[in-house]
XYZ file of C-alpha atoms in Angstrom:
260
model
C 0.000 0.000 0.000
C 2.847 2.450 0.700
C 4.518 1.761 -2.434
C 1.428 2.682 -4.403
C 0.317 5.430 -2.575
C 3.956 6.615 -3.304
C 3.501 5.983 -7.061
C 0.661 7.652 -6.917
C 1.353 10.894 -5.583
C 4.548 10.883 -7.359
C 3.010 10.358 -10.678
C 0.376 13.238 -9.802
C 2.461 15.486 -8.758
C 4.787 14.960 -11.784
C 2.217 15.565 -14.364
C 1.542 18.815 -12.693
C 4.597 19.998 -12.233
C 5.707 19.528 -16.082
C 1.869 21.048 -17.019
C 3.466 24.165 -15.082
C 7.497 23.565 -16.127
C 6.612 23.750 -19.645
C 4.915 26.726 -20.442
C 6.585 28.710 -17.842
C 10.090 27.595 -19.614
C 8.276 28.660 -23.116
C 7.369 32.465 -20.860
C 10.975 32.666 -19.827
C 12.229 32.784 -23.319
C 9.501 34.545 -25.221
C 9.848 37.479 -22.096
C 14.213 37.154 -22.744
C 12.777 37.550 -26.957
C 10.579 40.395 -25.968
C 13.146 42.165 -23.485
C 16.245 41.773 -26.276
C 13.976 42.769 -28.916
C 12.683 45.895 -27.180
C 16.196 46.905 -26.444
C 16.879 46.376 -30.259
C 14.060 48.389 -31.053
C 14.589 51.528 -28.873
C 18.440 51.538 -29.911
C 17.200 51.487 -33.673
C 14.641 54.385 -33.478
C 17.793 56.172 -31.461
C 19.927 55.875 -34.920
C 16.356 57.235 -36.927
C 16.554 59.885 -35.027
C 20.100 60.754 -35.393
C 19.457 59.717 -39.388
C 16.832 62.396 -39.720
C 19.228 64.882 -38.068
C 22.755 63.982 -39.205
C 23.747 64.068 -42.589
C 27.603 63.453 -42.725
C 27.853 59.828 -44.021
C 30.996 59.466 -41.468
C 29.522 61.166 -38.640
C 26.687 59.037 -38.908
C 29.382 55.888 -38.992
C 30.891 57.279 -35.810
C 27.855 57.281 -34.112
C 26.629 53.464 -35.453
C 30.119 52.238 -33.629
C 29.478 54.016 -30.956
C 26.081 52.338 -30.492
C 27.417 48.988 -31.432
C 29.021 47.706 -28.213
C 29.565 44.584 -28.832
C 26.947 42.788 -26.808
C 25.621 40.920 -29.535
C 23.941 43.730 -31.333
C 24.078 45.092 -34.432
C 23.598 48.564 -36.116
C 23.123 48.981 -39.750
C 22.006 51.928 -41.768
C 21.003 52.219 -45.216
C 21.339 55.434 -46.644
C 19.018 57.461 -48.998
C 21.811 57.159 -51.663
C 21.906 53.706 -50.956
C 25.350 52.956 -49.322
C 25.905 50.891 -46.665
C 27.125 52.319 -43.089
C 27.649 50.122 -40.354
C 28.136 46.261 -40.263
C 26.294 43.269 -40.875
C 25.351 41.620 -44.066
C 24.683 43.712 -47.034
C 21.784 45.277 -46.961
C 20.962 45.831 -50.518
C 20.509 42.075 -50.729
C 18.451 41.940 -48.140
C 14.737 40.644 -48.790
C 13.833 42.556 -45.111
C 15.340 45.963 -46.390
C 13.282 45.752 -49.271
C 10.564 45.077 -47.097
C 11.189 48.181 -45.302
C 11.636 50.545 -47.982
C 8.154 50.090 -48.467
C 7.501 52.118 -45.594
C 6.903 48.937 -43.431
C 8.510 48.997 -39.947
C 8.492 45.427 -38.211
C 10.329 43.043 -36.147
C 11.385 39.772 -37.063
C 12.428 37.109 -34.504
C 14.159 33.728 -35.988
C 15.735 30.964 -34.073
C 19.165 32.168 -34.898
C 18.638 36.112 -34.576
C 15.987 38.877 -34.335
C 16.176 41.815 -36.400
C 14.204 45.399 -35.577
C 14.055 47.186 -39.084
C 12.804 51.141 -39.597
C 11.831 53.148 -42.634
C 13.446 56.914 -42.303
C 12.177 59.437 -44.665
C 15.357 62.058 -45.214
C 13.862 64.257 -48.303
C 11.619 62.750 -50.852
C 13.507 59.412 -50.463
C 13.794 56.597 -47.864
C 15.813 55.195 -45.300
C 16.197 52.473 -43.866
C 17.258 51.319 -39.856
C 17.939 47.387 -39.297
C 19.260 46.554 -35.884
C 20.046 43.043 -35.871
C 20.226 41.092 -32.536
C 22.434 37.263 -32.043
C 20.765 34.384 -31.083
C 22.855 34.655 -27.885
C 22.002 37.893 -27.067
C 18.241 37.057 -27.828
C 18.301 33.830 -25.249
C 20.310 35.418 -22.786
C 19.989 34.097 -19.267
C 17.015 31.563 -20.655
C 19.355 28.594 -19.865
C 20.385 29.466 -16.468
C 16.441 29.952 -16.359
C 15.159 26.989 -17.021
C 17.888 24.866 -15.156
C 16.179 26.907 -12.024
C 12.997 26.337 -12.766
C 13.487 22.764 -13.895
C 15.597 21.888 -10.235
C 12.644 23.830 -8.849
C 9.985 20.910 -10.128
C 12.288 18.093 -9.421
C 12.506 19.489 -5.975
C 9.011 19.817 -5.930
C 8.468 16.130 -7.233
C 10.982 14.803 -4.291
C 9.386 16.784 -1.640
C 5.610 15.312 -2.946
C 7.679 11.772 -3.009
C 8.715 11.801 0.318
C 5.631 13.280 2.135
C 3.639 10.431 0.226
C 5.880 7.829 1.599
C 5.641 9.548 5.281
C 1.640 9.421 4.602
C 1.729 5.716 3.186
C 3.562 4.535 6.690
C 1.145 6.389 8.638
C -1.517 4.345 6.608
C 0.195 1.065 6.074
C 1.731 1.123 9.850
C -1.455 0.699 12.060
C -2.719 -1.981 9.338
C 0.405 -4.305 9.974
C 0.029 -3.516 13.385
C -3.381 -4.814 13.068
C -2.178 -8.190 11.218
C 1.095 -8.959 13.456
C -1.630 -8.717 16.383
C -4.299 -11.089 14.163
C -1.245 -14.010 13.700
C -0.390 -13.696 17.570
C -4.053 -14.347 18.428
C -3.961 -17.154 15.361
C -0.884 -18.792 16.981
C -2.778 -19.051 20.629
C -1.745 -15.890 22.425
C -5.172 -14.826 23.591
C -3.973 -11.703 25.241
C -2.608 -10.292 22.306
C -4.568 -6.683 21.281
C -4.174 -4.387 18.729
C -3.608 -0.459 19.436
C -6.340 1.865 17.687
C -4.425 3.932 15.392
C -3.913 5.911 12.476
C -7.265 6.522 10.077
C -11.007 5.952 11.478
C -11.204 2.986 9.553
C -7.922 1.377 10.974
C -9.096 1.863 14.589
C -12.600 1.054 13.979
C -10.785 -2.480 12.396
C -8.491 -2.477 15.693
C -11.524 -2.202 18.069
C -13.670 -4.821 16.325
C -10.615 -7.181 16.367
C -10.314 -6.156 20.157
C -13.625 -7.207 20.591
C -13.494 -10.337 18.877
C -10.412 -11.273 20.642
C -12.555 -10.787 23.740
C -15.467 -12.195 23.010
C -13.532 -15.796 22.197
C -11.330 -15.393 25.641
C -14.995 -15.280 27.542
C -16.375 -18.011 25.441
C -13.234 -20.192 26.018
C -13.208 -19.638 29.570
C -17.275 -20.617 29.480
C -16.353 -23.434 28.190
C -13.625 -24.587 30.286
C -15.967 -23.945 33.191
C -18.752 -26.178 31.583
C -16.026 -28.616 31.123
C -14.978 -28.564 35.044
C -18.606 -28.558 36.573
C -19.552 -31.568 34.104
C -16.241 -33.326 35.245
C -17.377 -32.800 39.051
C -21.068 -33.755 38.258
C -19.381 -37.423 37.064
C -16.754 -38.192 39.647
C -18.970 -39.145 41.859
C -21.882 -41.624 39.589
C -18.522 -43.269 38.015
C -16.992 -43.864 41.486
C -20.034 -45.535 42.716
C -20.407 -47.542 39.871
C -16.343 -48.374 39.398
C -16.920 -49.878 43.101
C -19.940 -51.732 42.075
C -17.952 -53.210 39.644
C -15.308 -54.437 41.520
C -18.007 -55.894 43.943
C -19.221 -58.515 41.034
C -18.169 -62.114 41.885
C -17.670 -63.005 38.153
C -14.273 -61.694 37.805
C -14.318 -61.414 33.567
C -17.321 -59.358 34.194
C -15.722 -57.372 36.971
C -12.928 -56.977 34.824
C -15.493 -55.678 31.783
C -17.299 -53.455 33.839
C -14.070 -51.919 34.818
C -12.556 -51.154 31.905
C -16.097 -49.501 30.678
């Protein structure tokens, strides 16, 4: 019984901590996606501002490596003449870029990298911000996340293991108690009892054993003192008779009568 009270709880608990594991490992890394992302995003509409406002091609550049720290994020601008400042893949082969030349600002968030990207109107052409952001950079701290929150169920599930097993004794214990005391009565010890406790049910089984173990001791000792007055009640009819017997003259007959 303790054993599968243990497997019980242990398989309950376990499908309700992964039902909570799971998607709170999936939050952790769409919030680290959203929190990277939203950096990427402010830092490009930072360089769309200085776009609109700067227009020295190399003061521009100085401010792009500026903003490029190296912490896994990347600065690129597109310019209205259609050069290239800052790193990164080229841009004018970019499927994205084209995107955003449209007039389209988005975000785009791939397994490998997200990438913020900005349309900038300078004069009667367009512009165009991409901020790219490394996987790396994107996932940061989700590892070191979910081995928490993973060691957190696990501790969970050994905590629900061992209170099950500490339950299951408290069950199982009075019950063998119970059926060590039901093999001492079997075997002859009469004064053998069991204790009432743990659940309602295992004292109310303790008491009725009790009570049975009683009720034979007083029938046994009825008996034994039926036995005793009906030996008493015959000493005395077979003793007058056994010297009858012997008072027969025909000594096979005495002998018979004897013996009966």
């Amino acid at each position: 019984m303790r054993r599968r009270i243990s497997w019980l709880v242990t398989g309950t608990t376990s499908v309700v901590v992964v039902s909570f594991v799971i998607p709170l490992c999936l939050l952790v890394r769409t919030l680290a996606e959203d929190r990277a992302m939203s950096s990427a995003d402010q830092q490009a509409r930072n360089v769309a501002i200085l776009l609109a406002a700067v227009q020295s091609d190399r003061r521009l550049r100085d401010l792009l490596d500026s903003f490029d720290t190296g912490a896994g994020t990347t600065t690129s601008v597109l310019t209205a003449q259609g050069r290239q400042l800052g790193g990164g893949p080229s841009m004018t082969q970019d499927p994205d870029v084209w995107r955003a030349l449209t007039g389209e600002g988005f975000r785009v968030v791939r397994d490998d990298e997200g990438r913020v990207l900005l349309p900038v109107v300078v004069g009667k052409k367009t512009a165009v911000v991409r901020t790219t952001v490394s996987g790396q950079r994107l996932h940061d701290g989700v590892a070191r996340a979910w081995v928490s929150i993973i060691a957190l169920g696990l501790l969970l599930l050994a905590a629900a293991t061992i209170i099950a097993r500490r339950l299951g004794s408290r069950i199982s214990d009075p019950l063998l108690d119970v059926a060590g005391t039901a093999h001492r009565l079997r075997e002859g010890d009469l004064d053998a009892r069991a204790e009432p406790r743990g659940t309602v049910e295992t004292q109310e089984l303790a008491r009725a054993l009790n009570g049975l173990a009683d009720r034979t001791t007083e029938l046994l000792a009825s008996e034994r003192a039926a036995v005793a007055d009906l030996s008493h009640r015959l000493r005395t009819p077979v003793t007058a008779l056994r010297l009858d017997a012997e008072q027969v003259d025909d000594e096979a007959v005495a002998r018979r009568l004897g013996e009966h």
